[in-house]
mmCIF file of C-alpha atoms in Angstrom:
data_model
loop_
_atom_site.group_PDB
_atom_site.id
_atom_site.type_symbol
_atom_site.label_atom_id
_atom_site.label_comp_id
_atom_site.label_asym_id
_atom_site.label_seq_id
_atom_site.Cartn_x
_atom_site.Cartn_y
_atom_site.Cartn_z
ATOM 1 C CA MET A 749 -33.711 -24.872 30.242
ATOM 2 C CA THR A 750 -35.094 -25.131 26.731
ATOM 3 C CA ILE A 751 -33.194 -23.846 23.764
ATOM 4 C CA SER A 752 -35.311 -21.813 21.404
ATOM 5 C CA ARG A 753 -34.716 -21.541 17.691
ATOM 6 C CA ARG A 754 -33.627 -17.960 18.284
ATOM 7 C CA HIS A 755 -30.908 -19.020 20.749
ATOM 8 C CA LEU A 756 -29.797 -21.744 18.369
ATOM 9 C CA MET A 757 -29.529 -19.267 15.472
ATOM 10 C CA LEU A 758 -27.661 -16.704 17.593
ATOM 11 C CA GLY A 759 -25.249 -19.384 18.762
ATOM 12 C CA ALA A 760 -24.646 -20.585 15.211
ATOM 13 C CA ALA A 761 -24.028 -17.009 14.059
ATOM 14 C CA ALA A 762 -21.524 -16.435 16.885
ATOM 15 C CA VAL A 763 -19.657 -19.638 16.051
ATOM 16 C CA SER A 764 -19.477 -18.725 12.357
ATOM 17 C CA VAL A 765 -18.109 -15.269 13.187
ATOM 18 C CA MET A 766 -15.452 -16.817 15.446
ATOM 19 C CA ALA A 767 -14.500 -19.283 12.709
ATOM 20 C CA ILE A 768 -14.006 -16.482 10.195
ATOM 21 C CA GLY A 769 -11.984 -14.421 12.659
ATOM 22 C CA PRO A 770 -12.047 -10.713 13.271
ATOM 23 C CA SER A 771 -12.609 -8.511 10.275
ATOM 24 C CA ALA A 772 -10.081 -5.936 9.149
ATOM 25 C CA ALA A 773 -10.311 -2.526 10.788
ATOM 26 C CA GLU A 774 -12.403 0.017 8.959
ATOM 27 C CA PRO A 775 -10.493 2.798 7.212
ATOM 28 C CA ILE A 776 -10.827 6.289 8.636
ATOM 29 C CA LEU A 777 -12.035 9.186 6.467
ATOM 30 C CA THR A 778 -9.568 12.005 7.154
ATOM 31 C CA ASP A 779 -10.068 15.766 7.001
ATOM 32 C CA ASP A 780 -8.434 15.885 3.558
ATOM 33 C CA GLY A 781 -11.042 13.456 2.171
ATOM 34 C CA LEU A 782 -8.752 10.422 1.905
ATOM 35 C CA TYR A 783 -9.432 7.088 3.543
ATOM 36 C CA LYS A 784 -6.598 5.997 5.816
ATOM 37 C CA GLU A 785 -5.826 2.640 7.363
ATOM 38 C CA PRO A 786 -5.044 2.757 11.099
ATOM 39 C CA TRP A 787 -1.767 0.934 10.397
ATOM 40 C CA PHE A 788 -0.454 3.386 7.775
ATOM 41 C CA LEU A 789 2.805 5.145 8.594
ATOM 42 C CA GLU A 790 2.635 8.381 10.557
ATOM 43 C CA SER A 791 5.564 10.227 9.047
ATOM 44 C CA PHE A 792 7.572 13.442 9.103
ATOM 45 C CA LEU A 793 7.518 12.983 5.291
ATOM 46 C CA GLU A 794 11.239 12.385 4.948
ATOM 47 C CA LEU A 795 11.421 9.490 2.483
ATOM 48 C CA PRO A 796 15.044 8.451 3.213
ATOM 49 C CA ASP A 797 14.275 8.141 6.937
ATOM 50 C CA ASP A 798 10.999 6.304 6.318
ATOM 51 C CA LEU A 799 12.697 3.820 3.995
ATOM 52 C CA GLU A 800 15.577 3.274 6.418
ATOM 53 C CA ASP A 801 13.180 2.725 9.344
ATOM 54 C CA ALA A 802 11.242 0.191 7.268
ATOM 55 C CA ARG A 803 14.462 -1.616 6.340
ATOM 56 C CA LYS A 804 15.619 -1.740 9.970
ATOM 57 C CA SER A 805 12.301 -3.359 10.922
ATOM 58 C CA GLY A 806 12.694 -5.976 8.169
ATOM 59 C CA LYS A 807 10.005 -4.453 5.969
ATOM 60 C CA ARG A 808 9.790 -2.862 2.523
ATOM 61 C CA PHE A 809 8.743 0.760 1.931
ATOM 62 C CA VAL A 810 5.843 1.662 -0.365
ATOM 63 C CA VAL A 811 4.117 4.949 -1.180
ATOM 64 C CA MET A 812 0.381 4.902 -1.892
ATOM 65 C CA TRP A 813 -0.809 7.896 -3.924
ATOM 66 C CA GLU A 814 -4.473 8.847 -3.559
ATOM 67 C CA LEU A 815 -6.958 11.575 -4.393
ATOM 68 C CA LYS A 816 -10.091 12.760 -2.626
ATOM 69 C CA GLY A 817 -13.168 11.278 -4.259
ATOM 70 C CA CYS A 818 -11.220 8.584 -6.151
ATOM 71 C CA PRO A 819 -13.608 5.591 -6.360
ATOM 72 C CA TYR A 820 -10.777 3.097 -6.921
ATOM 73 C CA CYS A 821 -8.884 4.426 -3.903
ATOM 74 C CA LYS A 822 -11.992 3.816 -1.804
ATOM 75 C CA GLU A 823 -12.339 0.328 -3.292
ATOM 76 C CA THR A 824 -8.702 -0.399 -2.452
ATOM 77 C CA HIS A 825 -9.441 0.452 1.182
ATOM 78 C CA PHE A 826 -12.786 -1.295 1.545
ATOM 79 C CA VAL A 827 -12.234 -4.316 -0.711
ATOM 80 C CA ASN A 828 -8.496 -5.018 -0.937
ATOM 81 C CA PHE A 829 -7.387 -3.853 2.514
ATOM 82 C CA GLY A 830 -10.705 -5.192 3.842
ATOM 83 C CA ARG A 831 -9.468 -8.730 3.223
ATOM 84 C CA ASN A 832 -7.563 -9.953 6.272
ATOM 85 C CA ASP A 833 -5.137 -12.054 4.231
ATOM 86 C CA ILE A 834 -4.126 -8.949 2.278
ATOM 87 C CA SER A 835 -3.960 -6.438 5.129
ATOM 88 C CA ASP A 836 -2.162 -8.919 7.409
ATOM 89 C CA TYR A 837 0.455 -9.664 4.730
ATOM 90 C CA ILE A 838 1.061 -5.981 4.024
ATOM 91 C CA LYS A 839 1.265 -5.033 7.708
ATOM 92 C CA ALA A 840 3.754 -7.846 8.357
ATOM 93 C CA ASN A 841 5.995 -7.030 5.388
ATOM 94 C CA PHE A 842 5.592 -3.383 4.390
ATOM 95 C CA VAL A 843 5.479 0.158 5.685
ATOM 96 C CA VAL A 844 2.886 2.151 3.726
ATOM 97 C CA LEU A 845 3.111 5.929 3.404
ATOM 98 C CA GLN A 846 -0.021 7.582 2.014
ATOM 99 C CA LEU A 847 0.404 10.729 -0.077
ATOM 100 C CA ASN A 848 -2.133 12.983 -1.796
ATOM 101 C CA ILE A 849 -1.460 13.403 -5.529
ATOM 102 C CA ILE A 850 -2.590 17.061 -5.336
ATOM 103 C CA GLY A 851 -1.464 17.635 -1.737
ATOM 104 C CA SER A 852 0.534 20.566 -0.430
ATOM 105 C CA ARG A 853 2.419 18.943 2.453
ATOM 106 C CA LYS A 854 6.202 19.196 2.069
ATOM 107 C CA VAL A 855 8.014 15.907 1.439
ATOM 108 C CA LYS A 856 11.783 15.372 1.480
ATOM 109 C CA ASP A 857 12.711 13.131 -1.461
ATOM 110 C CA PHE A 858 15.578 10.620 -1.495
ATOM 111 C CA ASP A 859 17.868 13.182 -3.165
ATOM 112 C CA GLY A 860 17.216 15.733 -0.410
ATOM 113 C CA GLN A 861 14.904 17.893 -2.505
ATOM 114 C CA GLU A 862 11.886 19.196 -0.590
ATOM 115 C CA LEU A 863 8.693 19.340 -2.663
ATOM 116 C CA SER A 864 4.960 19.469 -2.164
ATOM 117 C CA GLU A 865 3.142 16.149 -2.581
ATOM 118 C CA LYS A 866 1.801 17.434 -5.910
ATOM 119 C CA GLU A 867 5.305 18.368 -7.120
ATOM 120 C CA LEU A 868 6.681 15.008 -5.952
ATOM 121 C CA ALA A 869 3.942 13.150 -7.837
ATOM 122 C CA ALA A 870 4.874 15.113 -10.985
ATOM 123 C CA LYS A 871 8.580 14.407 -10.457
ATOM 124 C CA TYR A 872 7.859 10.667 -10.405
ATOM 125 C CA GLY A 873 5.292 10.778 -13.200
ATOM 126 C CA VAL A 874 2.461 9.609 -10.969
ATOM 127 C CA ARG A 875 -0.733 10.382 -12.883
ATOM 128 C CA PHE A 876 -3.316 7.881 -11.628
ATOM 129 C CA THR A 877 -4.831 7.038 -8.278
ATOM 130 C CA PRO A 878 -4.347 4.810 -6.566
ATOM 131 C CA THR A 879 -0.717 4.283 -7.500
ATOM 132 C CA PHE A 880 1.687 2.244 -5.413
ATOM 133 C CA GLN A 881 5.414 2.937 -5.694
ATOM 134 C CA PHE A 882 7.735 0.251 -4.355
ATOM 135 C CA PHE A 883 11.295 1.385 -3.716
ATOM 136 C CA ASP A 884 14.671 -0.306 -3.498
ATOM 137 C CA GLU A 885 15.814 -1.053 0.047
ATOM 138 C CA ASP A 886 18.937 1.146 0.047
ATOM 139 C CA ALA A 887 18.124 4.816 0.645
ATOM 140 C CA ALA A 888 21.727 5.939 0.024
ATOM 141 C CA ALA A 889 21.781 4.260 -3.403
ATOM 142 C CA LEU A 890 18.487 5.931 -4.355
ATOM 143 C CA LYS A 891 19.921 9.402 -3.834
ATOM 144 C CA ALA A 892 22.083 9.223 -6.988
ATOM 145 C CA ARG A 893 19.487 7.575 -9.252
ATOM 146 C CA GLU A 894 17.017 9.338 -11.521
ATOM 147 C CA PRO A 895 13.518 9.359 -9.959
ATOM 148 C CA GLN A 896 12.048 6.694 -12.292
ATOM 149 C CA LYS A 897 15.023 4.381 -11.578
ATOM 150 C CA ARG A 898 14.405 4.430 -7.818
ATOM 151 C CA GLU A 899 11.385 2.159 -7.996
ATOM 152 C CA VAL A 900 11.569 -1.621 -8.179
ATOM 153 C CA ALA A 901 7.878 -1.850 -9.085
ATOM 154 C CA ARG A 902 4.799 0.300 -9.597
ATOM 155 C CA ALA A 903 1.105 -0.462 -9.547
ATOM 156 C CA PRO A 904 -0.641 2.388 -11.413
ATOM 157 C CA GLY A 905 -4.386 2.183 -10.909
ATOM 158 C CA TYR A 906 -6.633 -0.313 -9.190
ATOM 159 C CA LEU A 907 -5.697 -3.992 -9.023
ATOM 160 C CA ARG A 908 -8.201 -6.726 -8.172
ATOM 161 C CA PRO A 909 -7.566 -8.171 -4.705
ATOM 162 C CA ASP A 910 -5.667 -11.324 -5.773
ATOM 163 C CA ASP A 911 -3.443 -9.381 -8.191
ATOM 164 C CA PHE A 912 -2.991 -6.679 -5.550
ATOM 165 C CA LEU A 913 -1.696 -9.215 -3.033
ATOM 166 C CA ALA A 914 0.475 -10.770 -5.751
ATOM 167 C CA MET A 915 2.105 -7.363 -6.387
ATOM 168 C CA PHE A 916 3.123 -7.082 -2.737
ATOM 169 C CA ARG A 917 4.448 -10.663 -2.793
ATOM 170 C CA TYR A 918 6.317 -9.914 -6.031
ATOM 171 C CA VAL A 919 8.153 -7.091 -4.280
ATOM 172 C CA ARG A 920 8.690 -8.902 -0.979
ATOM 173 C CA GLU A 921 10.123 -11.956 -2.778
ATOM 174 C CA LYS A 922 12.274 -9.666 -4.977
ATOM 175 C CA ALA A 923 10.868 -11.437 -8.028
ATOM 176 C CA TYR A 924 11.363 -8.150 -9.940
ATOM 177 C CA GLU A 925 15.053 -9.067 -10.117
ATOM 178 C CA ALA A 926 14.237 -11.975 -12.458
ATOM 179 C CA LYS A 927 10.938 -11.274 -14.183
ATOM 180 C CA SER A 928 8.193 -8.786 -14.933
ATOM 181 C CA PHE A 929 5.076 -8.644 -12.786
ATOM 182 C CA ARG A 930 3.082 -10.071 -15.697
ATOM 183 C CA ASP A 931 5.417 -13.083 -15.919
ATOM 184 C CA TYR A 932 5.276 -13.446 -12.125
ATOM 185 C CA LEU A 933 1.474 -13.625 -12.264
ATOM 186 C CA LYS A 934 1.626 -16.250 -15.011
ATOM 187 C CA SER A 935 3.994 -18.355 -12.901
ATOM 188 C CA GLN A 936 1.679 -18.394 -9.873
ATOM 189 C CA PRO A 937 -0.547 -21.419 -9.209
ATOM 190 C CA SER A 938 -4.194 -20.781 -10.072
#
């Protein structure tokens, strides 16, 4: 059997794809116009329960705020989550709840108050999309705190992929206990 150039090229392409590994799953465009990752949390929108479930599974809880038509939200899905190193790290260490900054679904906050997504965003001062809110690990302790004191970190707006991954590492490593995110970035090897 002779090997043609075509067979050689197809074989080389297959080997290079196997070396790279499988690509991240494509986000799904939902009926409300938001892109959603297949591994995002399906929730009854009760934040204390979601946080507690994340903690029990050894993960941290994060809320991702989005808006239909937001170009940086789309870029977060296709560029940042599209990188396997980023999506694999987040899936292994975090539970992500997606909320719509102008949405009407009812959400139970840590203090028991039930609000629409839009009202909850206003309560927390979320004004940009995408915004990621990272919360403390103790749902009971969050109940008594003012809304802005419940977060351990926030990423308002789009972050480039390497900084985006660094933000999730910053939270996972609890580096917020000792330094700002800016100082954390400066301390990372280039």
